[in-house]
Amino acid sequence: MTDNPVAEPTAPPTGEPLVVLEQVNKHFGALHVLQDIDLTIARGEVVVVIGPSGSGKSTLCRTINRLETIDSGKITIDGSPLPAEGRELARLRADVGMVFQSFNLFAHKTVLENVTLGQLKVRRTAKDTAERKARELLDRVGVGAQADKYPAQLSGGQQQRVAIARALAMDPKVMLFDEPTSALDPEMINEVLEVMRQLARDGMTMVVVTHEMGFARSAANRVVFMADGRIVEEAAPEQFFSNPRSDRAKDFLSKIL
Ligand code: ADP
Ligand code: MG
């Protein structure tokens, strides 16, 4: 299969750059998992990342909040280069909210405690302020009535909405979602996507790895298609889905649509 080099951006960013990756490379041993990644995400932009399993999508997300180190290149969040370690890293990492496929809530803490914890420990917010904010956010994602329960008492869709509230409680500048609905029963997918759509409408900058093409079409400003550790193609969603340019993207879409 041949591939045309077609990675020039087509949908210009709408605002100033918020997250900038320049020539980012990462290896896992012999595996070159991220190859010369250049990606600029504008303030308020919603970027959906799609691509085959193993193409590096999760690793890309994890490098943006420094859960993974990079071997070369540069990542800048709102003008500040990500430092290697220390207090500055903790502060910058708190600017990047992350929601995972597995909800990763603290099982032995209540829903409310899950949403206040980061505020108390990282932001050093006063307890009553943190709780007020947590309740507001839980209401906003539709699980306010569950505040005093434990995660295991909630459905998967409710847990994932708590995870979103927990991330939002840190006032992140950008939210990363790594397949947030992949572990959910089908009837719960939409309630989570709807919360994400609302966030997008409210102007949150978002990077979303998902197989939900309906979400990509309706909420994304831009689709980034990855394969084998590279950004192979990026385009506005209507253009990407109706007229993918690379063979890799055509092949991928033919399998999932
Ligand atoms: P995707 O999210 O697109 O499925 P990943 O970023 O999870 O892809 O993984 C990309 C490649 O890197 C895969 O081949 C995966 O097996 C490998 N990989 C991911 N994490 C690690 C790790 N911690 N150690 C070694 N290999 C890894
Ligand atoms: Mg992944």
PDB file of C-alpha atoms and ligand atoms in Angstrom:
ATOM      1  CA  MET A   1       0.000   0.000   0.000  1.00  0.00           C
ATOM      2  CA  THR A   2       1.397   3.384  -0.953  1.00  0.00           C
ATOM      3  CA  ASP A   3       0.880   6.516   1.020  1.00  0.00           C
ATOM      4  CA  ASN A   4       0.876  10.095  -0.113  1.00  0.00           C
ATOM      5  CA  PRO A   5       2.528  12.673   2.143  1.00  0.00           C
ATOM      6  CA  VAL A   6      -0.515  14.737   3.014  1.00  0.00           C
ATOM      7  CA  ALA A   7      -0.070  16.057   6.516  1.00  0.00           C
ATOM      8  CA  GLU A   8      -0.501  19.764   5.815  1.00  0.00           C
ATOM      9  CA  PRO A   9      -3.194  21.260   8.032  1.00  0.00           C
ATOM     10  CA  THR A  10      -6.349  22.349   6.268  1.00  0.00           C
ATOM     11  CA  ALA A  11      -8.466  23.838   9.050  1.00  0.00           C
ATOM     12  CA  PRO A  12      -6.528  26.801  10.390  1.00  0.00           C
ATOM     13  CA  PRO A  13      -6.548  27.068  14.192  1.00  0.00           C
ATOM     14  CA  THR A  14      -9.206  29.447  15.399  1.00  0.00           C
ATOM     15  CA  GLY A  15      -7.294  31.173  18.191  1.00  0.00           C
ATOM     16  CA  GLU A  16      -3.844  31.596  19.620  1.00  0.00           C
ATOM     17  CA  PRO A  17      -1.785  28.391  20.084  1.00  0.00           C
ATOM     18  CA  LEU A  18      -2.405  26.736  23.462  1.00  0.00           C
ATOM     19  CA  VAL A  19      -0.709  23.354  23.072  1.00  0.00           C
ATOM     20  CA  VAL A  20       2.238  23.124  20.702  1.00  0.00           C
ATOM     21  CA  LEU A  21       4.169  19.950  19.882  1.00  0.00           C
ATOM     22  CA  GLU A  22       7.266  20.451  17.772  1.00  0.00           C
ATOM     23  CA  GLN A  23       9.152  17.543  16.255  1.00  0.00           C
ATOM     24  CA  VAL A  24       8.248  15.261  19.135  1.00  0.00           C
ATOM     25  CA  ASN A  25       9.835  11.817  19.075  1.00  0.00           C
ATOM     26  CA  LYS A  26       9.407   8.958  21.498  1.00  0.00           C
ATOM     27  CA  HIS A  27      10.619   5.364  21.524  1.00  0.00           C
ATOM     28  CA  PHE A  28       9.659   2.355  23.578  1.00  0.00           C
ATOM     29  CA  GLY A  29      12.858   0.365  23.144  1.00  0.00           C
ATOM     30  CA  ALA A  30      13.118  -0.349  19.421  1.00  0.00           C
ATOM     31  CA  LEU A  31       9.580   0.897  18.743  1.00  0.00           C
ATOM     32  CA  HIS A  32       9.471   4.452  17.376  1.00  0.00           C
ATOM     33  CA  VAL A  33       6.046   5.199  18.812  1.00  0.00           C
ATOM     34  CA  LEU A  34       5.886   8.952  18.051  1.00  0.00           C
ATOM     35  CA  GLN A  35       7.678  10.133  14.930  1.00  0.00           C
ATOM     36  CA  ASP A  36       8.319  13.824  14.249  1.00  0.00           C
ATOM     37  CA  ILE A  37       4.973  14.926  15.638  1.00  0.00           C
ATOM     38  CA  ASP A  38       4.122  18.553  14.878  1.00  0.00           C
ATOM     39  CA  LEU A  39       0.749  19.580  16.248  1.00  0.00           C
ATOM     40  CA  THR A  40      -0.625  22.952  17.272  1.00  0.00           C
ATOM     41  CA  ILE A  41      -3.900  23.140  19.164  1.00  0.00           C
ATOM     42  CA  ALA A  42      -5.512  26.537  19.369  1.00  0.00           C
ATOM     43  CA  ARG A  43      -7.339  27.886  22.379  1.00  0.00           C
ATOM     44  CA  GLY A  44     -10.946  26.727  22.149  1.00  0.00           C
ATOM     45  CA  GLU A  45     -10.231  24.157  19.476  1.00  0.00           C
ATOM     46  CA  VAL A  46     -11.601  20.606  19.603  1.00  0.00           C
ATOM     47  CA  VAL A  47      -9.241  18.117  17.959  1.00  0.00           C
ATOM     48  CA  VAL A  48     -10.344  14.524  17.514  1.00  0.00           C
ATOM     49  CA  VAL A  49      -7.514  12.007  17.108  1.00  0.00           C
ATOM     50  CA  ILE A  50      -8.331   8.779  15.334  1.00  0.00           C
ATOM     51  CA  GLY A  51      -6.325   5.907  13.944  1.00  0.00           C
ATOM     52  CA  PRO A  52      -5.735   2.194  14.199  1.00  0.00           C
ATOM     53  CA  SER A  53      -4.951   0.503  17.492  1.00  0.00           C
ATOM     54  CA  GLY A  54      -1.262   0.840  18.335  1.00  0.00           C
ATOM     55  CA  SER A  55      -0.746   3.964  16.234  1.00  0.00           C
ATOM     56  CA  GLY A  56       0.384   6.043  19.233  1.00  0.00           C
ATOM     57  CA  LYS A  57      -2.775   7.964  20.143  1.00  0.00           C
ATOM     58  CA  SER A  58      -2.631   7.215  23.875  1.00  0.00           C
ATOM     59  CA  THR A  59       1.096   7.871  23.992  1.00  0.00           C
ATOM     60  CA  LEU A  60       0.503  11.226  22.306  1.00  0.00           C
ATOM     61  CA  CYS A  61      -2.015  12.175  25.016  1.00  0.00           C
ATOM     62  CA  ARG A  62       0.269  10.943  27.765  1.00  0.00           C
ATOM     63  CA  THR A  63       3.200  13.015  26.544  1.00  0.00           C
ATOM     64  CA  ILE A  64       1.056  16.163  26.569  1.00  0.00           C
ATOM     65  CA  ASN A  65       0.649  15.958  30.348  1.00  0.00           C
ATOM     66  CA  ARG A  66       4.028  14.357  30.848  1.00  0.00           C
ATOM     67  CA  LEU A  67       2.817  10.953  31.997  1.00  0.00           C
ATOM     68  CA  GLU A  68       5.396   9.897  29.400  1.00  0.00           C
ATOM     69  CA  THR A  69       8.719  11.569  28.731  1.00  0.00           C
ATOM     70  CA  ILE A  70       9.784  12.397  25.188  1.00  0.00           C
ATOM     71  CA  ASP A  71      13.129  11.615  23.588  1.00  0.00           C
ATOM     72  CA  SER A  72      13.375  14.763  21.496  1.00  0.00           C
ATOM     73  CA  GLY A  73      11.323  17.747  20.457  1.00  0.00           C
ATOM     74  CA  LYS A  74       9.377  20.238  22.505  1.00  0.00           C
ATOM     75  CA  ILE A  75       5.945  20.512  24.088  1.00  0.00           C
ATOM     76  CA  THR A  76       4.626  23.907  25.132  1.00  0.00           C
ATOM     77  CA  ILE A  77       1.447  24.532  27.119  1.00  0.00           C
ATOM     78  CA  ASP A  78       0.172  28.103  26.985  1.00  0.00           C
ATOM     79  CA  GLY A  79       3.645  29.413  26.256  1.00  0.00           C
ATOM     80  CA  SER A  80       5.469  27.399  28.935  1.00  0.00           C
ATOM     81  CA  PRO A  81       7.725  24.509  27.862  1.00  0.00           C
ATOM     82  CA  LEU A  82       6.956  21.363  29.871  1.00  0.00           C
ATOM     83  CA  PRO A  83       9.797  20.950  32.386  1.00  0.00           C
ATOM     84  CA  ALA A  84      11.196  17.525  33.180  1.00  0.00           C
ATOM     85  CA  GLU A  85      10.233  17.432  36.842  1.00  0.00           C
ATOM     86  CA  GLY A  86       9.631  19.356  40.040  1.00  0.00           C
ATOM     87  CA  ARG A  87       6.998  21.790  41.295  1.00  0.00           C
ATOM     88  CA  GLU A  88       6.737  23.593  37.989  1.00  0.00           C
ATOM     89  CA  LEU A  89       5.860  20.311  36.287  1.00  0.00           C
ATOM     90  CA  ALA A  90       3.127  19.604  38.858  1.00  0.00           C
ATOM     91  CA  ARG A  91       1.668  23.061  38.271  1.00  0.00           C
ATOM     92  CA  LEU A  92       1.724  22.775  34.482  1.00  0.00           C
ATOM     93  CA  ARG A  93       0.388  19.228  34.589  1.00  0.00           C
ATOM     94  CA  ALA A  94      -2.591  20.493  36.556  1.00  0.00           C
ATOM     95  CA  ASP A  95      -3.375  22.726  33.558  1.00  0.00           C
ATOM     96  CA  VAL A  96      -3.995  19.576  31.523  1.00  0.00           C
ATOM     97  CA  GLY A  97      -7.071  17.601  32.526  1.00  0.00           C
ATOM     98  CA  MET A  98      -7.128  13.956  31.543  1.00  0.00           C
ATOM     99  CA  VAL A  99      -9.997  11.491  31.268  1.00  0.00           C
ATOM    100  CA  PHE A 100      -9.138   7.857  30.601  1.00  0.00           C
ATOM    101  CA  GLN A 101     -11.002   4.902  29.203  1.00  0.00           C
ATOM    102  CA  SER A 102     -11.036   3.296  32.659  1.00  0.00           C
ATOM    103  CA  PHE A 103     -12.529   5.907  34.911  1.00  0.00           C
ATOM    104  CA  ASN A 104      -9.678   5.786  37.455  1.00  0.00           C
ATOM    105  CA  LEU A 105     -11.745   7.148  40.339  1.00  0.00           C
ATOM    106  CA  PHE A 106     -10.530   6.536  43.865  1.00  0.00           C
ATOM    107  CA  ALA A 107     -12.684   3.597  44.967  1.00  0.00           C
ATOM    108  CA  HIS A 108     -12.485   4.322  48.691  1.00  0.00           C
ATOM    109  CA  LYS A 109     -13.429   7.965  48.404  1.00  0.00           C
ATOM    110  CA  THR A 110     -16.893   9.359  47.795  1.00  0.00           C
ATOM    111  CA  VAL A 111     -17.795  11.051  44.548  1.00  0.00           C
ATOM    112  CA  LEU A 112     -17.531  14.427  46.276  1.00  0.00           C
ATOM    113  CA  GLU A 113     -14.115  13.564  47.739  1.00  0.00           C
ATOM    114  CA  ASN A 114     -12.909  12.445  44.308  1.00  0.00           C
ATOM    115  CA  VAL A 115     -13.726  15.893  42.955  1.00  0.00           C
ATOM    116  CA  THR A 116     -12.315  17.889  45.884  1.00  0.00           C
ATOM    117  CA  LEU A 117      -9.056  15.961  46.356  1.00  0.00           C
ATOM    118  CA  GLY A 118      -6.984  17.639  43.637  1.00  0.00           C
ATOM    119  CA  GLN A 119      -8.292  21.066  44.548  1.00  0.00           C
ATOM    120  CA  LEU A 120      -7.235  20.558  48.184  1.00  0.00           C
ATOM    121  CA  LYS A 121      -3.852  18.951  47.491  1.00  0.00           C
ATOM    122  CA  VAL A 122      -2.619  20.645  44.309  1.00  0.00           C
ATOM    123  CA  ARG A 123      -4.498  23.945  44.184  1.00  0.00           C
ATOM    124  CA  ARG A 124      -4.613  24.330  48.000  1.00  0.00           C
ATOM    125  CA  THR A 125      -8.205  25.485  47.809  1.00  0.00           C
ATOM    126  CA  ALA A 126     -10.115  25.894  51.105  1.00  0.00           C
ATOM    127  CA  LYS A 127     -12.361  22.907  51.857  1.00  0.00           C
ATOM    128  CA  ASP A 128     -15.717  24.695  51.712  1.00  0.00           C
ATOM    129  CA  THR A 129     -14.767  26.398  48.452  1.00  0.00           C
ATOM    130  CA  ALA A 130     -13.611  23.084  46.988  1.00  0.00           C
ATOM    131  CA  GLU A 131     -16.842  21.358  48.005  1.00  0.00           C
ATOM    132  CA  ARG A 132     -19.018  24.116  46.612  1.00  0.00           C
ATOM    133  CA  LYS A 133     -17.167  23.944  43.322  1.00  0.00           C
ATOM    134  CA  ALA A 134     -17.330  20.136  43.276  1.00  0.00           C
ATOM    135  CA  ARG A 135     -21.103  20.193  43.767  1.00  0.00           C
ATOM    136  CA  GLU A 136     -21.523  22.750  40.994  1.00  0.00           C
ATOM    137  CA  LEU A 137     -19.471  20.615  38.625  1.00  0.00           C
ATOM    138  CA  LEU A 138     -21.277  17.427  39.593  1.00  0.00           C
ATOM    139  CA  ASP A 139     -24.575  19.181  38.870  1.00  0.00           C
ATOM    140  CA  ARG A 140     -23.206  20.395  35.557  1.00  0.00           C
ATOM    141  CA  VAL A 141     -22.394  16.840  34.425  1.00  0.00           C
ATOM    142  CA  GLY A 142     -25.697  15.546  35.780  1.00  0.00           C
ATOM    143  CA  VAL A 143     -24.580  13.514  38.799  1.00  0.00           C
ATOM    144  CA  GLY A 144     -25.150  15.999  41.630  1.00  0.00           C
ATOM    145  CA  ALA A 145     -27.446  13.528  43.404  1.00  0.00           C
ATOM    146  CA  GLN A 146     -24.626  10.978  43.609  1.00  0.00           C
ATOM    147  CA  ALA A 147     -22.176  13.187  45.544  1.00  0.00           C
ATOM    148  CA  ASP A 148     -22.102  11.103  48.727  1.00  0.00           C
ATOM    149  CA  LYS A 149     -21.969   7.689  47.061  1.00  0.00           C
ATOM    150  CA  TYR A 150     -18.892   5.608  46.273  1.00  0.00           C
ATOM    151  CA  PRO A 151     -17.816   5.027  42.649  1.00  0.00           C
ATOM    152  CA  ALA A 152     -18.858   1.359  42.672  1.00  0.00           C
ATOM    153  CA  GLN A 153     -22.437   2.417  43.412  1.00  0.00           C
ATOM    154  CA  LEU A 154     -22.586   4.371  40.132  1.00  0.00           C
ATOM    155  CA  SER A 155     -23.070   3.225  36.552  1.00  0.00           C
ATOM    156  CA  GLY A 156     -20.114   3.433  34.177  1.00  0.00           C
ATOM    157  CA  GLY A 157     -21.584   6.483  32.486  1.00  0.00           C
ATOM    158  CA  GLN A 158     -22.037   8.224  35.828  1.00  0.00           C
ATOM    159  CA  GLN A 159     -18.481   7.326  36.889  1.00  0.00           C
ATOM    160  CA  GLN A 160     -17.061   8.746  33.700  1.00  0.00           C
ATOM    161  CA  ARG A 161     -19.015  11.963  34.208  1.00  0.00           C
ATOM    162  CA  VAL A 162     -17.555  12.170  37.739  1.00  0.00           C
ATOM    163  CA  ALA A 163     -14.102  11.710  36.198  1.00  0.00           C
ATOM    164  CA  ILE A 164     -14.820  14.633  33.876  1.00  0.00           C
ATOM    165  CA  ALA A 165     -15.979  16.772  36.823  1.00  0.00           C
ATOM    166  CA  ARG A 166     -12.845  15.814  38.735  1.00  0.00           C
ATOM    167  CA  ALA A 167     -10.637  16.938  35.860  1.00  0.00           C
ATOM    168  CA  LEU A 168     -12.598  20.183  35.426  1.00  0.00           C
ATOM    169  CA  ALA A 169     -12.222  20.978  39.138  1.00  0.00           C
ATOM    170  CA  MET A 170      -8.572  21.820  38.495  1.00  0.00           C
ATOM    171  CA  ASP A 171      -9.547  24.553  36.017  1.00  0.00           C
ATOM    172  CA  PRO A 172      -7.519  22.943  33.244  1.00  0.00           C
ATOM    173  CA  LYS A 173      -6.578  24.928  30.183  1.00  0.00           C
ATOM    174  CA  VAL A 174      -6.998  21.866  27.998  1.00  0.00           C
ATOM    175  CA  MET A 175      -8.823  18.573  28.470  1.00  0.00           C
ATOM    176  CA  LEU A 176      -7.495  15.304  27.045  1.00  0.00           C
ATOM    177  CA  PHE A 177      -9.918  12.439  26.578  1.00  0.00           C
ATOM    178  CA  ASP A 178      -8.452   9.021  25.754  1.00  0.00           C
ATOM    179  CA  GLU A 179     -11.277   6.813  24.474  1.00  0.00           C
ATOM    180  CA  PRO A 180     -13.599   8.023  27.237  1.00  0.00           C
ATOM    181  CA  THR A 181     -16.551   5.910  26.075  1.00  0.00           C
ATOM    182  CA  SER A 182     -14.784   2.725  24.992  1.00  0.00           C
ATOM    183  CA  ALA A 183     -15.396   0.897  28.283  1.00  0.00           C
ATOM    184  CA  LEU A 184     -19.059   1.912  28.525  1.00  0.00           C
ATOM    185  CA  ASP A 185     -22.176  -0.065  27.791  1.00  0.00           C
ATOM    186  CA  PRO A 186     -23.758   1.303  24.603  1.00  0.00           C
ATOM    187  CA  GLU A 187     -26.699   2.960  26.356  1.00  0.00           C
ATOM    188  CA  MET A 188     -24.310   5.079  28.437  1.00  0.00           C
ATOM    189  CA  ILE A 189     -22.117   6.377  25.648  1.00  0.00           C
ATOM    190  CA  ASN A 190     -24.364   9.249  24.699  1.00  0.00           C
ATOM    191  CA  GLU A 191     -24.703  10.744  28.169  1.00  0.00           C
ATOM    192  CA  VAL A 192     -20.908  11.073  28.310  1.00  0.00           C
ATOM    193  CA  LEU A 193     -20.602  12.397  24.749  1.00  0.00           C
ATOM    194  CA  GLU A 194     -23.309  14.959  25.513  1.00  0.00           C
ATOM    195  CA  VAL A 195     -21.291  16.285  28.477  1.00  0.00           C
ATOM    196  CA  MET A 196     -18.278  16.528  26.179  1.00  0.00           C
ATOM    197  CA  ARG A 197     -20.299  18.312  23.476  1.00  0.00           C
ATOM    198  CA  GLN A 198     -21.473  20.832  26.064  1.00  0.00           C
ATOM    199  CA  LEU A 199     -17.874  21.394  27.188  1.00  0.00           C
ATOM    200  CA  ALA A 200     -16.889  22.007  23.588  1.00  0.00           C
ATOM    201  CA  ARG A 201     -19.748  24.482  23.146  1.00  0.00           C
ATOM    202  CA  ASP A 202     -18.587  26.253  26.310  1.00  0.00           C
ATOM    203  CA  GLY A 203     -15.232  26.841  24.619  1.00  0.00           C
ATOM    204  CA  MET A 204     -13.006  24.251  26.317  1.00  0.00           C
ATOM    205  CA  THR A 205      -9.875  23.311  24.392  1.00  0.00           C
ATOM    206  CA  MET A 206     -10.087  19.555  23.895  1.00  0.00           C
ATOM    207  CA  VAL A 207      -8.076  16.683  22.472  1.00  0.00           C
ATOM    208  CA  VAL A 208     -10.297  13.633  22.105  1.00  0.00           C
ATOM    209  CA  VAL A 209      -9.157  10.157  21.088  1.00  0.00           C
ATOM    210  CA  THR A 210     -12.312   8.325  20.111  1.00  0.00           C
ATOM    211  CA  HIS A 211     -13.893   5.848  17.747  1.00  0.00           C
ATOM    212  CA  GLU A 212     -17.178   7.762  17.952  1.00  0.00           C
ATOM    213  CA  MET A 213     -17.286   9.200  14.465  1.00  0.00           C
ATOM    214  CA  GLY A 214     -20.620  10.924  15.129  1.00  0.00           C
ATOM    215  CA  PHE A 215     -18.914  12.922  17.855  1.00  0.00           C
ATOM    216  CA  ALA A 216     -16.003  13.707  15.542  1.00  0.00           C
ATOM    217  CA  ARG A 217     -18.360  14.967  12.849  1.00  0.00           C
ATOM    218  CA  SER A 218     -20.486  17.067  15.167  1.00  0.00           C
ATOM    219  CA  ALA A 219     -17.995  18.433  17.702  1.00  0.00           C
ATOM    220  CA  ALA A 220     -14.516  18.467  16.155  1.00  0.00           C
ATOM    221  CA  ASN A 221     -12.932  21.471  14.514  1.00  0.00           C
ATOM    222  CA  ARG A 222     -10.259  19.183  13.170  1.00  0.00           C
ATOM    223  CA  VAL A 223      -9.601  15.479  12.781  1.00  0.00           C
ATOM    224  CA  VAL A 224      -6.045  14.230  13.175  1.00  0.00           C
ATOM    225  CA  PHE A 225      -5.447  10.786  11.705  1.00  0.00           C
ATOM    226  CA  MET A 226      -2.491   8.813  13.100  1.00  0.00           C
ATOM    227  CA  ALA A 227      -0.886   5.638  11.842  1.00  0.00           C
ATOM    228  CA  ASP A 228       2.396   4.025  12.875  1.00  0.00           C
ATOM    229  CA  GLY A 229       3.387   6.877  15.160  1.00  0.00           C
ATOM    230  CA  ARG A 230       2.904   9.607  12.605  1.00  0.00           C
ATOM    231  CA  ILE A 231       0.250  12.184  11.867  1.00  0.00           C
ATOM    232  CA  VAL A 232      -0.665  10.999   8.402  1.00  0.00           C
ATOM    233  CA  GLU A 233      -3.472  13.420   7.674  1.00  0.00           C
ATOM    234  CA  GLU A 234      -5.383  16.255   9.304  1.00  0.00           C
ATOM    235  CA  ALA A 235      -8.473  17.978   8.036  1.00  0.00           C
ATOM    236  CA  ALA A 236     -11.815  19.475   8.941  1.00  0.00           C
ATOM    237  CA  PRO A 237     -14.185  16.594   9.790  1.00  0.00           C
ATOM    238  CA  GLU A 238     -16.505  16.991   6.794  1.00  0.00           C
ATOM    239  CA  GLN A 239     -13.503  16.947   4.481  1.00  0.00           C
ATOM    240  CA  PHE A 240     -11.791  14.059   6.240  1.00  0.00           C
ATOM    241  CA  PHE A 241     -14.830  11.800   6.252  1.00  0.00           C
ATOM    242  CA  SER A 242     -16.047  12.599   2.739  1.00  0.00           C
ATOM    243  CA  ASN A 243     -12.692  12.839   1.042  1.00  0.00           C
ATOM    244  CA  PRO A 244      -9.781  11.286   2.945  1.00  0.00           C
ATOM    245  CA  ARG A 245      -6.590  11.797   0.974  1.00  0.00           C
ATOM    246  CA  SER A 246      -4.220   9.128   2.251  1.00  0.00           C
ATOM    247  CA  ASP A 247      -4.546   5.436   1.547  1.00  0.00           C
ATOM    248  CA  ARG A 248      -4.134   4.712   5.238  1.00  0.00           C
ATOM    249  CA  ALA A 249      -7.098   6.890   6.167  1.00  0.00           C
ATOM    250  CA  LYS A 250      -9.232   5.482   3.337  1.00  0.00           C
ATOM    251  CA  ASP A 251      -8.431   1.971   4.485  1.00  0.00           C
ATOM    252  CA  PHE A 252      -9.170   2.818   8.137  1.00  0.00           C
ATOM    253  CA  LEU A 253     -12.476   4.496   7.333  1.00  0.00           C
ATOM    254  CA  SER A 254     -13.578   1.627   5.102  1.00  0.00           C
ATOM    255  CA  LYS A 255     -13.223  -0.684   8.074  1.00  0.00           C
ATOM    256  CA  ILE A 256     -15.062   1.384  10.649  1.00  0.00           C
ATOM    257  CA  LEU A 257     -17.802   3.231   8.728  1.00  0.00           C
TER     258      LEU A 257
HETATM  259  P1  ADP B   1      -3.025   3.614  20.582  1.00  0.00           P
HETATM  260  O1  ADP B   1      -3.516   4.408  21.754  1.00  0.00           O
HETATM  261  O2  ADP B   1      -3.097   4.341  19.285  1.00  0.00           O
HETATM  262  O3  ADP B   1      -3.671   2.267  20.480  1.00  0.00           O
HETATM  263  P2  ADP B   1      -0.560   3.466  22.101  1.00  0.00           P
HETATM  264  O4  ADP B   1      -0.042   4.837  22.213  1.00  0.00           O
HETATM  265  O5  ADP B   1      -1.259   2.892  23.293  1.00  0.00           O
HETATM  266  O6  ADP B   1      -1.465   3.349  20.792  1.00  0.00           O
HETATM  267  O7  ADP B   1       0.606   2.456  21.767  1.00  0.00           O
HETATM  268  C1  ADP B   1       1.439   2.636  20.639  1.00  0.00           C
HETATM  269  C2  ADP B   1       2.450   1.520  20.602  1.00  0.00           C
HETATM  270  O8  ADP B   1       3.323   1.647  21.724  1.00  0.00           O
HETATM  271  C3  ADP B   1       1.850   0.123  20.696  1.00  0.00           C
HETATM  272  O9  ADP B   1       2.601  -0.724  19.872  1.00  0.00           O
HETATM  273  C4  ADP B   1       2.027  -0.233  22.150  1.00  0.00           C
HETATM  274  O10 ADP B   1       2.104  -1.619  22.313  1.00  0.00           O
HETATM  275  C5  ADP B   1       3.315   0.460  22.499  1.00  0.00           C
HETATM  276  N1  ADP B   1       3.377   0.873  23.899  1.00  0.00           N
HETATM  277  C6  ADP B   1       2.507   1.677  24.552  1.00  0.00           C
HETATM  278  N2  ADP B   1       2.893   1.893  25.808  1.00  0.00           N
HETATM  279  C7  ADP B   1       4.041   1.194  25.981  1.00  0.00           C
HETATM  280  C8  ADP B   1       4.948   1.011  27.084  1.00  0.00           C
HETATM  281  N3  ADP B   1       4.729   1.626  28.263  1.00  0.00           N
HETATM  282  N4  ADP B   1       6.011   0.223  26.890  1.00  0.00           N
HETATM  283  C9  ADP B   1       6.243  -0.362  25.696  1.00  0.00           C
HETATM  284  N5  ADP B   1       5.457  -0.237  24.624  1.00  0.00           N
HETATM  285  C10 ADP B   1       4.362   0.532  24.755  1.00  0.00           C
HETATM  286 MG    MG B   2      -5.009   4.018  23.128  1.00  0.00          MG
END
